[in-house]
Amino acid sequence: MLTKEMLTILSTGKDTGWVAEPEAKRLFALAGLEIPRFVCTDRTEEAVKFAREIGYPVVVKVVSPGVVHDSESGGVVKGISTNEALVASLDGIRQISGFAGAIIEETIEGIELIAGAKMDEQFGPTVLIGTGGTGAKICRDVTFGMAPLTEVDVEWMLNRLKGFVFLNGFRIAESFNIKPLITSVVRFSDLVMDLVDVMETIDVNLVVCSGNRCVIENARIRLNPEYC
Amino acid sequence: MDLAKLFKPESLAVIGVSLTNESHPANVVYNKNYLHHHLRVYGVNSRGGSIRGERVYRKIGDIPQAVDLALIAVKAELVPSVMIECIEADVKGAVVVSAGFAETGADKLQDELVVIAREAQFPFIGPNCLGVFAPPRIDTFFIPRERMVKPDNGRVAMVSQSGGVLTDQMVKCAAEGVGLSVAVSIGNKALIKEADILRYFAEDPDTDLITFYVEGFGRNEGRDFVLAAAECRKPVIVLKTGKTQGGVRAAINHTACVAGDYQVFSDVMAQKGIVEATDEFEMVSFAEALSCYPKNIEGRVGIITSSGGHGVLCADACFSHGLTVPAFEEPLQKELREALSPIIRDIASCSNPVDLTGSSTDDDFIKAATCLSRNPAVDCIIVLMLPYIPGVTMDLGARLGLVYQQEGKPLIAYVPHVEKYRMLVEGFNFNNMPVAHSVEDAVHMAEAMKRNRLC
């Protein structure tokens, strides 16, 4: 069920047709999915204070209505590990046209996956899982499932990924627990079912898993034009 | 909507029979049903007259008896009014053979038919189709009887968007000994879609397995199909075309179908345990395998062979298709060895593959198959039959079939498909064992059993 707060978030995207950062992640958090600790601000002092609180390294991302693919616009700086570097990154990001603020968030390290959803013409709401990172852009390794998904469905989908051997490798080497990942994908699929009349596509790039955590690092929702 | 009279009618009106052209499609249908099938047949033509000494009625309402099914083969623009006459005459359903609807851009005319039929709860198949082939009850295919290769009567229902592909699949079924309960060509599937037919055959006592040739699904139609399959306790096999750019374009021209995102299609089928065949040959092999053994296996294969090389070929193929060939523990090897005839006991290999060697006999195959059937190390057995070895007779097919019937573990045979070995092949076929025409094909059959998760 979409709560009033979720509906308010969705309606903020009606003008542009998109719900992007940071609203998309807030929506995910309300749906019971874990997101990185972050602050959204245009003030340098607040950014530095937050970074020192949570500890370096941090990531800085631009908030701009004009930027949807933020990694391609130079709007994302990763691996910032000092106050000076943070200040410099913020100065750089302010130059991006349409700058409306910056997100400073904790760095999560672990196994990288992508997820997504689309309203398929033949099958209605479908969810995608894939291996993430640079390699994934070269060899598309994704699998689809018709929503709503059960835990069995998700496990089945993960097994079909070519990259599943790496996931399994990590399970042994990094004591990564697959259970939170499965739970998160099931919750994501439930959210997709709630959004059937609202969304056209959802991109989650990336989902980062480590230990018992499964964190949504970035998400955006393209809204159904009829909803807008 | 009740589809029973579409597939099991007791009477048929052929609307559009020609009084002058004997080779008109409607006349082909009239003739074959009139001469060969177990139902009453009536000809309808607005000019009246007679064919084969029987009265041709001017309109369907003139037929004095009740009519279950109408075959409509008039010009596209006349179909709506003919359908209304059928509804008024209390006909129970129709097959619309006529072309010239959505596939040629006449979407409005097709929509008009759907509105008429839906309002009256009148089921119809087509348009732009061949309809229903279910001898000895009915055959609406406008292909002269002497041109058709008829598969045996059996328990597989084949449904296809393409009448041409379906007819060709029937040729292959006949060659492979796959028997059909019905073949349905649904053409543009304006009203009755795959999911509706699936729901019907899920309940049909004469059908054990359903196959579909699909070019594409309409809006949310795929979802409906998958949900219907999930409720069905029988194996469902799908062959999808329109996977590539070129195929997508061809599908639009053929049945006005938008083929959709192929990966989504393929993944969703796998998610729901529907078995996707990758080509026309696999479709028939899968139908053969799953009609003999409709349950799911994990895919631990035991291989029995009389040629070591074939055993290696088969083991490679198993691994490359996601199946395993577990090595046998010592106690099982010992049990196997003791069961074999003394002459091969010391030369046979009793691990997995079990190589009985060229000196083996029928009895050795029976002993090995029985032993593996009773051992939980494997859940499927592939028997590689090389009938040229001297100790093997043509009786082995039927005898191994009996092992399957007694033990219940799936057995798949490979036999070279040449006329000389036909009796051996039939021995397997008649005893409900699938027979592959290559080692690879036998492994595909086992893979189909693994992927079939609906039952």
XYZ file of C-alpha atoms in Angstrom:
683
model
C 0.000 0.000 0.000
C 1.264 3.433 -0.869
C 1.187 5.705 2.155
C 0.279 9.367 2.038
C 3.953 10.245 2.404
C 4.874 8.023 -0.544
C 2.193 9.601 -2.709
C 3.524 13.041 -1.834
C 6.993 11.983 -2.961
C 5.635 10.606 -6.219
C 3.690 13.753 -6.982
C 6.913 15.803 -6.819
C 7.952 14.119 -10.058
C 4.862 15.021 -12.045
C 6.478 18.072 -13.674
C 9.545 16.322 -15.027
C 8.134 12.804 -15.346
C 10.903 11.523 -13.062
C 11.359 10.848 -9.384
C 15.112 11.004 -8.941
C 17.553 11.391 -6.058
C 17.052 11.950 -3.188
C 13.254 11.501 -3.264
C 13.398 8.110 -4.983
C 15.592 6.735 -2.227
C 13.333 8.166 0.466
C 10.466 6.335 -1.183
C 12.496 3.119 -1.100
C 13.271 3.652 2.572
C 9.541 4.056 3.281
C 8.969 0.739 1.483
C 11.312 -0.965 3.948
C 14.471 -0.997 1.842
C 17.811 0.084 3.221
C 19.484 3.192 1.802
C 22.865 4.744 2.688
C 23.001 7.381 5.403
C 22.991 10.707 3.610
C 22.386 14.421 3.899
C 21.073 16.666 1.158
C 22.385 20.218 1.416
C 23.911 23.094 -0.508
C 25.931 24.286 2.492
C 29.589 23.271 2.707
C 29.763 23.368 6.530
C 26.790 21.044 6.886
C 28.294 18.644 4.356
C 31.641 18.524 6.162
C 29.964 18.098 9.547
C 27.950 15.161 8.268
C 30.967 13.527 6.600
C 32.983 13.729 9.821
C 30.103 12.263 11.767
C 29.650 9.180 9.594
C 33.341 8.893 8.699
C 35.177 9.076 5.389
C 35.239 8.006 2.590
C 32.003 9.582 1.325
C 30.274 10.053 -2.028
C 29.009 13.376 -3.353
C 26.227 13.537 -5.931
C 24.616 16.506 -7.623
C 20.893 17.143 -7.211
C 19.591 18.729 -10.372
C 16.324 18.416 -12.223
C 18.292 18.377 -15.472
C 20.541 15.487 -14.513
C 19.055 12.044 -14.707
C 22.142 10.001 -15.567
C 24.292 11.602 -12.903
C 27.343 9.408 -13.369
C 27.684 10.507 -16.978
C 27.463 14.238 -16.239
C 30.346 14.274 -13.799
C 27.795 14.761 -11.072
C 29.093 11.948 -8.877
C 32.390 11.940 -7.002
C 33.317 8.804 -5.128
C 36.049 7.964 -2.635
C 36.313 11.382 -0.989
C 38.444 10.859 2.100
C 39.400 14.306 3.450
C 37.634 17.572 4.364
C 39.607 19.376 1.648
C 38.641 16.904 -1.047
C 35.000 17.196 -0.021
C 35.064 20.995 -0.247
C 36.733 20.804 -3.672
C 34.159 18.295 -4.936
C 31.292 20.466 -3.763
C 32.814 23.457 -5.574
C 33.063 21.407 -8.746
C 29.506 20.144 -8.536
C 28.126 23.647 -8.025
C 29.266 24.448 -11.572
C 26.846 21.903 -13.084
C 23.938 23.707 -14.697
C 20.708 23.366 -12.772
C 22.567 22.681 -9.489
C 19.957 22.468 -6.743
C 21.987 20.914 -3.967
C 24.292 18.012 -3.187
C 23.887 14.651 -1.570
C 26.684 13.533 0.744
C 26.400 9.890 1.616
C 28.304 7.060 3.197
C 30.389 4.732 1.037
C 29.137 1.160 0.989
C 31.495 -1.511 -0.207
C 30.460 -4.961 -1.236
C 28.983 -6.936 -4.077
C 27.385 -4.713 -6.672
C 24.125 -5.611 -8.356
C 21.610 -3.712 -10.410
C 17.855 -4.001 -10.192
C 14.992 -2.508 -12.074
C 11.385 -2.777 -13.052
C 9.285 -2.067 -16.088
C 5.703 -2.292 -17.175
C 6.059 -4.918 -19.890
C 3.508 -4.841 -22.688
C 2.923 -8.615 -22.554
C 3.556 -9.477 -18.905
C 2.723 -6.313 -16.964
C 4.970 -5.444 -14.020
C 8.330 -7.229 -14.296
C 11.423 -6.977 -12.132
C 15.025 -7.265 -13.288
C 18.140 -8.258 -11.347
C 21.638 -8.152 -12.782
C 25.277 -8.078 -11.897
C 26.515 -4.542 -11.414
C 29.744 -2.657 -11.819
C 31.744 -1.789 -14.918
C 31.815 -5.374 -16.198
C 28.033 -5.502 -16.291
C 27.924 -2.627 -18.758
C 30.020 -4.656 -21.180
C 28.370 -8.057 -20.808
C 24.737 -7.518 -19.999
C 23.982 -10.083 -17.301
C 20.391 -9.629 -16.207
C 17.380 -11.798 -15.550
C 13.701 -10.886 -15.460
C 10.848 -12.150 -13.358
C 7.140 -11.411 -13.424
C 6.083 -9.519 -10.303
C 5.007 -10.146 -7.630
C 8.051 -12.259 -6.790
C 8.322 -14.824 -4.019
C 11.582 -15.655 -2.256
C 11.770 -18.811 -4.372
C 11.408 -16.727 -7.543
C 14.227 -14.402 -6.478
C 16.566 -17.246 -5.634
C 15.742 -18.776 -9.000
C 16.499 -15.498 -10.766
C 19.822 -15.037 -8.970
C 20.780 -18.576 -9.932
C 20.240 -17.759 -13.587
C 22.773 -14.913 -13.527
C 26.111 -15.703 -15.108
C 27.620 -13.691 -12.277
C 26.038 -15.929 -9.670
C 29.322 -17.824 -9.310
C 30.894 -14.574 -8.094
C 28.042 -14.021 -5.663
C 28.602 -17.498 -4.366
C 32.329 -16.873 -4.137
C 31.659 -13.800 -2.040
C 29.347 -15.777 0.183
C 32.284 -17.862 1.216
C 35.047 -15.247 1.159
C 33.233 -12.258 2.658
C 30.627 -14.060 4.722
C 28.030 -12.275 2.626
C 24.529 -13.412 3.462
C 22.214 -13.834 0.494
C 19.057 -13.709 2.606
C 18.868 -9.899 3.005
C 19.320 -9.572 -0.761
C 16.401 -11.917 -1.385
C 14.230 -10.111 1.168
C 15.093 -6.760 -0.413
C 14.193 -7.903 -3.919
C 10.886 -9.294 -2.667
C 10.151 -5.923 -0.973
C 11.154 -4.135 -4.155
C 8.763 -6.339 -6.139
C 5.974 -5.520 -3.649
C 6.719 -1.815 -4.137
C 6.555 -2.321 -7.915
C 3.115 -3.914 -7.537
C 1.995 -0.862 -5.545
C 3.302 1.390 -8.306
C 1.725 -0.328 -11.329
C -0.462 2.644 -12.214
C 2.229 5.169 -11.450
C 5.482 3.947 -12.941
C 6.837 3.179 -16.361
C 10.341 2.044 -15.345
C 12.512 1.962 -12.222
C 16.309 1.795 -12.310
C 18.241 0.818 -9.227
C 21.918 1.269 -9.880
C 23.431 -0.014 -7.629
C 22.338 -2.421 -4.963
C 25.357 -3.056 -2.736
C 25.438 -6.104 -0.498
C 27.871 -6.805 2.267
C 27.550 -8.957 5.348
C 23.922 -8.706 6.390
C 23.265 -5.416 4.612
C 21.683 -4.822 1.251
C 21.700 -1.115 0.406
C 20.056 0.779 -2.455
C 22.721 3.207 -3.578
C 20.882 4.991 -6.350
C 17.392 4.836 -7.799
C 15.168 6.707 -10.171
C 11.598 6.221 -11.271
C 10.215 7.204 -14.646
C 6.565 7.971 -14.154
C 3.736 6.836 -16.374
C 2.736 9.878 -18.502
C -0.910 9.206 -17.689
C -0.156 9.574 -13.986
C 1.584 12.890 -14.598
C -17.441 -18.841 -22.471
C -17.892 -22.563 -23.014
C -15.378 -23.832 -25.581
C -16.485 -27.481 -25.553
C -18.418 -27.289 -28.827
C -15.427 -25.768 -30.620
C -13.410 -28.912 -29.996
C -16.059 -31.607 -29.635
C -18.979 -30.592 -31.862
C -21.618 -33.033 -32.987
C -22.632 -30.988 -35.982
C -20.901 -28.569 -38.334
C -22.206 -25.969 -40.780
C -19.748 -24.967 -43.482
C -20.687 -21.428 -44.492
C -19.365 -20.377 -47.865
C -19.264 -23.701 -49.739
C -18.980 -23.118 -53.471
C -21.475 -24.635 -55.875
C -19.020 -24.472 -58.756
C -15.494 -24.676 -57.342
C -14.775 -28.060 -55.772
C -11.349 -26.966 -54.549
C -12.692 -23.960 -52.601
C -11.359 -24.195 -49.008
C -14.916 -24.487 -47.641
C -15.591 -27.409 -49.971
C -12.416 -29.170 -48.877
C -13.618 -28.907 -45.287
C -17.162 -29.937 -46.207
C -15.967 -32.977 -48.140
C -13.536 -34.380 -45.600
C -15.972 -34.045 -42.716
C -18.897 -35.309 -44.790
C -16.985 -38.409 -45.873
C -14.825 -39.224 -42.880
C -15.837 -37.695 -39.595
C -18.303 -38.518 -36.875
C -20.541 -35.487 -37.080
C -23.432 -34.120 -39.097
C -22.305 -31.660 -41.790
C -24.371 -28.973 -43.529
C -23.379 -26.729 -46.437
C -24.485 -23.083 -46.481
C -24.458 -20.725 -49.480
C -26.760 -17.745 -50.029
C -27.690 -19.147 -53.466
C -28.871 -22.501 -52.136
C -28.591 -25.580 -54.397
C -26.882 -28.857 -53.633
C -23.492 -30.531 -53.403
C -22.840 -34.261 -53.287
C -26.601 -34.688 -53.599
C -27.139 -32.926 -50.269
C -29.109 -29.720 -49.851
C -27.150 -26.479 -49.492
C -28.978 -24.122 -47.153
C -29.356 -20.423 -48.023
C -28.644 -19.349 -44.497
C -27.699 -21.039 -41.285
C -31.124 -20.391 -39.752
C -32.700 -22.645 -42.399
C -30.977 -25.765 -41.076
C -33.707 -27.701 -39.269
C -31.444 -29.364 -36.657
C -29.311 -27.745 -33.977
C -25.804 -26.783 -35.152
C -22.874 -26.823 -32.694
C -20.127 -25.273 -34.786
C -19.996 -23.000 -37.826
C -17.020 -22.833 -40.127
C -17.064 -19.357 -41.678
C -15.212 -19.091 -44.981
C -16.871 -16.076 -46.625
C -15.241 -12.771 -47.653
C -13.926 -10.793 -44.691
C -16.464 -7.970 -44.976
C -19.361 -10.449 -44.832
C -18.124 -12.238 -41.707
C -19.789 -9.917 -39.121
C -23.268 -10.368 -40.583
C -22.750 -14.148 -40.943
C -21.635 -14.304 -37.325
C -24.785 -12.485 -36.222
C -26.867 -15.060 -38.140
C -25.015 -17.855 -36.357
C -25.720 -16.282 -32.977
C -29.397 -15.858 -33.881
C -29.560 -19.512 -34.965
C -28.168 -20.534 -31.535
C -24.942 -22.008 -32.946
C -22.470 -22.677 -30.101
C -19.273 -21.352 -31.683
C -17.356 -20.694 -34.888
C -14.058 -21.092 -36.670
C -13.396 -18.048 -38.861
C -11.087 -19.196 -41.647
C -11.386 -15.994 -43.688
C -8.334 -13.741 -43.927
C -8.301 -9.975 -44.466
C -8.491 -8.746 -40.879
C -5.831 -7.274 -38.550
C -3.030 -9.003 -40.502
C -3.813 -6.738 -43.473
C -4.491 -3.657 -41.368
C -8.277 -4.172 -41.141
C -8.231 -3.870 -37.347
C -11.653 -2.232 -37.222
C -13.334 -5.130 -38.968
C -11.678 -7.551 -36.538
C -12.699 -5.448 -33.535
C -16.268 -5.463 -34.831
C -16.275 -9.285 -34.748
C -14.960 -9.320 -31.202
C -17.646 -6.901 -30.004
C -20.404 -8.980 -31.597
C -19.064 -12.247 -30.179
C -18.293 -10.959 -26.709
C -21.722 -9.450 -26.269
C -23.371 -12.743 -27.222
C -20.795 -14.873 -25.317
C -20.161 -16.598 -28.635
C -16.695 -18.226 -28.805
C -14.854 -18.138 -32.119
C -11.381 -19.160 -33.237
C -9.442 -17.025 -35.737
C -9.823 -15.208 -38.028
C -7.077 -16.088 -40.509
C -6.684 -19.650 -39.226
C -7.144 -23.333 -40.021
C -9.150 -24.086 -36.895
C -9.489 -27.469 -35.261
C -8.030 -30.843 -36.215
C -9.351 -33.624 -33.979
C -10.107 -36.796 -35.933
C -12.251 -38.813 -35.870
C -14.553 -36.092 -34.535
C -13.733 -33.091 -36.704
C -11.160 -31.498 -39.010
C -11.608 -27.910 -40.201
C -8.201 -27.633 -41.917
C -8.758 -26.706 -45.564
C -6.001 -29.094 -46.642
C -7.167 -32.071 -48.715
C -6.995 -35.248 -46.716
C -4.555 -36.928 -49.092
C -2.056 -34.075 -48.635
C -1.916 -34.299 -44.867
C 0.448 -36.410 -42.824
C -1.689 -37.540 -39.932
C -0.096 -38.169 -36.552
C -1.565 -40.915 -34.393
C -4.388 -40.127 -32.022
C -2.853 -39.432 -28.654
C -2.820 -37.104 -25.685
C -0.875 -34.005 -26.792
C -2.787 -30.809 -27.648
C -0.919 -28.516 -30.048
C -1.955 -24.878 -30.348
C -0.433 -22.521 -32.885
C -0.703 -18.995 -34.179
C 0.485 -20.373 -37.498
C -1.488 -23.019 -39.357
C 1.531 -23.711 -41.566
C 3.878 -24.340 -38.662
C 1.225 -26.484 -36.998
C 0.724 -28.667 -40.064
C 4.475 -29.118 -40.313
C 4.704 -29.986 -36.608
C 2.083 -32.651 -37.263
C 4.332 -34.167 -39.944
C 7.176 -34.293 -37.409
C 4.876 -35.730 -34.729
C 3.843 -38.491 -37.114
C 7.508 -39.300 -37.780
C 8.395 -39.364 -34.080
C 5.344 -41.269 -32.914
C 3.853 -38.371 -30.929
C 0.079 -38.735 -30.773
C -2.273 -35.744 -30.708
C -5.593 -35.236 -28.964
C -6.154 -32.063 -30.977
C -4.320 -29.477 -33.100
C -5.651 -25.914 -33.058
C -4.629 -23.102 -35.379
C -5.779 -19.829 -33.787
C -4.523 -17.316 -36.393
C -5.112 -13.714 -35.337
C -6.654 -14.944 -32.033
C -9.039 -12.013 -31.973
C -11.252 -13.394 -29.211
C -10.067 -16.833 -28.078
C -6.454 -16.577 -26.995
C -3.793 -19.025 -25.826
C -4.761 -18.582 -22.172
C -8.433 -19.448 -22.868
C -7.437 -22.585 -24.748
C -4.925 -23.510 -22.047
C -7.641 -23.283 -19.386
C -9.890 -25.514 -21.469
C -7.289 -28.229 -22.134
C -6.074 -28.122 -18.530
C -9.447 -29.712 -17.746
C -9.788 -31.883 -20.856
C -9.667 -35.582 -19.896
C -8.272 -36.522 -23.339
C -5.207 -34.266 -23.051
C -2.062 -34.740 -20.922
C 0.180 -32.003 -22.297
C -0.248 -28.732 -24.201
C 2.162 -27.086 -26.639
C 2.006 -23.561 -28.062
C 3.643 -21.848 -31.015
C 3.569 -18.157 -30.066
C 4.627 -15.164 -32.143
C 3.575 -12.633 -29.555
C 1.101 -11.726 -26.876
C -1.101 -8.644 -26.751
C -1.272 -6.259 -23.831
C -1.076 -8.255 -20.555
C -1.986 -11.390 -22.491
C 1.347 -13.004 -21.561
C 0.564 -12.425 -17.903
C -2.811 -14.081 -18.264
C -1.209 -17.029 -20.092
C 1.430 -17.550 -17.412
C -1.149 -17.381 -14.631
C -3.319 -19.933 -16.464
C -0.278 -22.216 -16.855
C 0.521 -21.916 -13.146
C -2.945 -23.342 -12.405
C -2.545 -26.166 -14.936
C -1.343 -29.509 -13.605
C -0.115 -30.632 -17.033
C 3.193 -29.809 -18.761
C 3.101 -26.738 -20.994
C 5.666 -26.291 -23.799
C 6.130 -23.049 -25.716
C 8.011 -22.291 -28.921
C 8.481 -18.545 -29.337
C 9.342 -16.791 -32.562
C 9.898 -13.126 -33.266
C 13.060 -13.208 -31.130
C 15.195 -11.088 -33.427
C 14.626 -7.793 -35.242
C 13.918 -9.616 -38.488
C 11.595 -12.063 -36.781
C 9.682 -9.272 -35.061
C 8.998 -7.618 -38.431
C 7.914 -10.923 -39.971
C 5.494 -11.584 -37.091
C 3.748 -8.251 -37.578
C 3.150 -9.063 -41.245
C 1.999 -12.575 -40.444
C -0.515 -12.274 -37.605
C -0.304 -8.570 -36.673
C 1.483 -9.587 -33.502
C 3.938 -7.449 -31.645
C 6.579 -9.945 -30.587
C 7.766 -8.048 -27.467
C 10.993 -8.257 -25.472
C 12.262 -11.800 -25.950
C 14.403 -12.014 -22.836
C 11.453 -11.049 -20.650
C 9.385 -13.734 -22.364
C 12.013 -16.417 -21.948
C 12.808 -15.568 -18.324
C 9.157 -15.435 -17.284
C 8.462 -18.832 -18.897
C 11.399 -20.331 -16.980
C 10.333 -18.612 -13.744
C 6.912 -20.224 -13.955
C 8.114 -23.713 -14.988
C 6.800 -23.535 -18.544
C 9.190 -25.397 -20.851
C 10.469 -23.259 -23.696
C 11.599 -25.111 -26.816
C 14.221 -23.278 -28.841
C 13.252 -24.656 -32.233
C 10.705 -26.768 -34.102
C 12.596 -30.019 -33.493
C 12.920 -29.448 -29.763
C 9.203 -28.755 -29.618
C 8.390 -32.251 -30.890
C 11.106 -33.920 -28.765
C 9.870 -32.141 -25.651
C 6.286 -33.127 -26.411
C 7.393 -36.743 -26.790
C 9.423 -36.723 -23.571
C 6.882 -34.970 -21.364
C 3.880 -36.883 -22.659
C 5.678 -40.069 -21.558
C 6.898 -38.628 -18.258
C 5.049 -35.486 -17.124
C 6.799 -34.990 -13.770
C 9.762 -32.883 -12.709
C 13.264 -34.345 -12.217
C 16.373 -32.866 -10.601
C 18.474 -34.027 -13.523
C 20.822 -36.704 -12.126
C 21.278 -38.867 -15.203
C 22.374 -42.494 -15.337
C 23.716 -43.470 -18.764
C 23.608 -47.037 -20.089
C 25.453 -47.689 -23.335
C 27.060 -50.435 -25.360
C 29.590 -48.012 -26.826
C 32.031 -46.150 -24.601
C 32.277 -43.261 -27.064
C 28.526 -42.695 -26.989
C 28.718 -42.643 -23.194
C 31.300 -39.839 -23.324
C 29.265 -37.904 -25.907
C 26.218 -38.202 -23.700
C 28.026 -37.213 -20.487
C 29.416 -34.087 -22.191
C 25.978 -33.165 -23.494
C 24.439 -33.674 -20.027
C 26.919 -31.318 -18.367
C 26.566 -28.670 -21.028
C 22.775 -28.723 -20.500
C 22.905 -28.333 -16.737
C 22.352 -32.017 -15.921
C 24.706 -34.138 -13.831
C 26.061 -37.660 -14.372
C 26.935 -38.711 -10.815
C 29.774 -41.243 -10.411
C 28.437 -44.393 -8.749
C 29.555 -45.489 -5.291
C 31.262 -48.859 -4.929
C 28.209 -50.797 -3.571
C 26.081 -49.795 -6.571
C 28.893 -50.701 -8.981
C 29.188 -54.104 -7.311
C 25.442 -54.711 -7.487
C 25.418 -53.780 -11.178
C 28.402 -55.990 -11.991
C 26.898 -59.015 -10.258
C 23.682 -58.601 -12.233
C 25.443 -58.747 -15.619
C 26.034 -61.879 -17.672
C 29.376 -63.589 -16.958
C 30.721 -62.867 -20.416
C 30.771 -59.099 -19.892
C 31.114 -58.992 -16.096
C 34.855 -58.361 -16.198
C 34.946 -56.049 -19.193
C 31.923 -53.813 -18.531
C 32.393 -50.423 -16.870
C 29.954 -50.054 -13.981
C 30.554 -46.452 -13.026
C 28.465 -43.819 -14.788
C 28.168 -44.085 -17.826
C 27.563 -47.818 -17.542
C 29.323 -49.278 -20.590
C 27.996 -52.785 -21.242
C 30.306 -53.182 -24.269
C 29.601 -54.655 -27.685
C 29.321 -58.144 -26.199
C 26.212 -57.333 -24.163
C 22.729 -58.778 -24.691
C 19.143 -57.693 -24.114
C 19.227 -59.161 -20.611
C 22.199 -57.014 -19.611
C 20.309 -53.851 -20.620
C 17.250 -54.983 -18.666
C 19.332 -55.792 -15.579
C 21.220 -52.482 -15.700
C 18.050 -50.433 -16.314
C 16.228 -52.200 -13.469
C 19.132 -51.711 -11.083
C 19.411 -47.976 -11.845
C 15.631 -47.565 -11.694
C 15.720 -48.795 -8.104
C 18.714 -46.704 -7.013
C 18.201 -43.110 -5.817
C 21.618 -42.011 -7.165
C 19.925 -41.080 -10.449
C 16.431 -39.784 -11.254
C 16.534 -40.304 -15.015
C 18.095 -42.957 -17.254
C 19.321 -42.540 -20.821
C 19.806 -45.781 -22.734
C 22.005 -45.461 -25.804
C 20.872 -48.257 -28.107
C 23.240 -49.251 -30.842
C 21.197 -51.954 -32.534
C 24.100 -53.211 -34.662
C 25.718 -55.078 -31.787
C 24.966 -58.784 -32.230
C 23.489 -59.553 -28.789
C 20.711 -56.946 -28.997
C 17.353 -57.854 -30.569
C 14.396 -55.839 -31.798
C 12.455 -56.922 -28.694
C 14.500 -54.742 -26.377
C 12.322 -51.645 -26.910
C 9.186 -53.280 -25.574
C 11.102 -55.003 -22.764
C 12.704 -51.769 -21.538
C 9.284 -50.121 -21.811
C 8.076 -52.683 -19.326
C 10.914 -51.792 -16.922
C 9.765 -48.156 -17.062
C 6.161 -49.127 -16.420
C 7.098 -51.300 -13.451
C 9.691 -49.026 -11.873
C 8.324 -45.574 -12.774
C 11.684 -43.860 -13.255
C 11.938 -42.011 -16.587
C 13.863 -43.874 -19.284
C 14.880 -42.177 -22.513
C 16.275 -44.201 -25.413
C 18.493 -43.164 -28.271
C 18.070 -45.296 -31.382
C 19.333 -44.307 -34.851
C 16.116 -43.503 -36.750
C 16.437 -45.602 -39.868
C 13.850 -47.918 -41.354
C 15.876 -50.988 -40.376
C 15.429 -50.288 -36.650
C 11.813 -49.156 -36.828
C 10.486 -52.114 -34.870
C 12.813 -51.295 -32.005
C 11.708 -47.641 -32.047
C 8.048 -48.663 -32.053
C 8.692 -51.046 -29.184
C 9.748 -48.052 -27.112
C 7.030 -45.745 -28.459
C 4.176 -48.161 -27.889
C 5.344 -48.715 -24.320
C 5.387 -45.043 -23.414
C 9.132 -44.460 -23.626
C 10.498 -41.473 -25.512
C 12.963 -42.319 -28.280
C 15.493 -39.718 -29.394
C 17.031 -39.621 -32.846
C 20.435 -38.452 -31.565
C 22.410 -38.542 -28.321
C 22.003 -34.766 -28.026
C 18.250 -35.104 -28.530
C 18.047 -37.657 -25.690
C 19.778 -35.160 -23.406
C 17.378 -32.394 -24.521
C 14.506 -34.636 -23.486
C 15.998 -35.071 -20.008
C 16.537 -31.316 -19.821
C 12.858 -30.755 -20.670
C 11.914 -32.976 -17.715
C 14.111 -30.863 -15.471
C 12.602 -27.610 -16.714
C 9.014 -28.840 -16.425
C 8.045 -27.554 -12.997
C 4.290 -27.284 -13.429
C 3.501 -30.807 -12.267
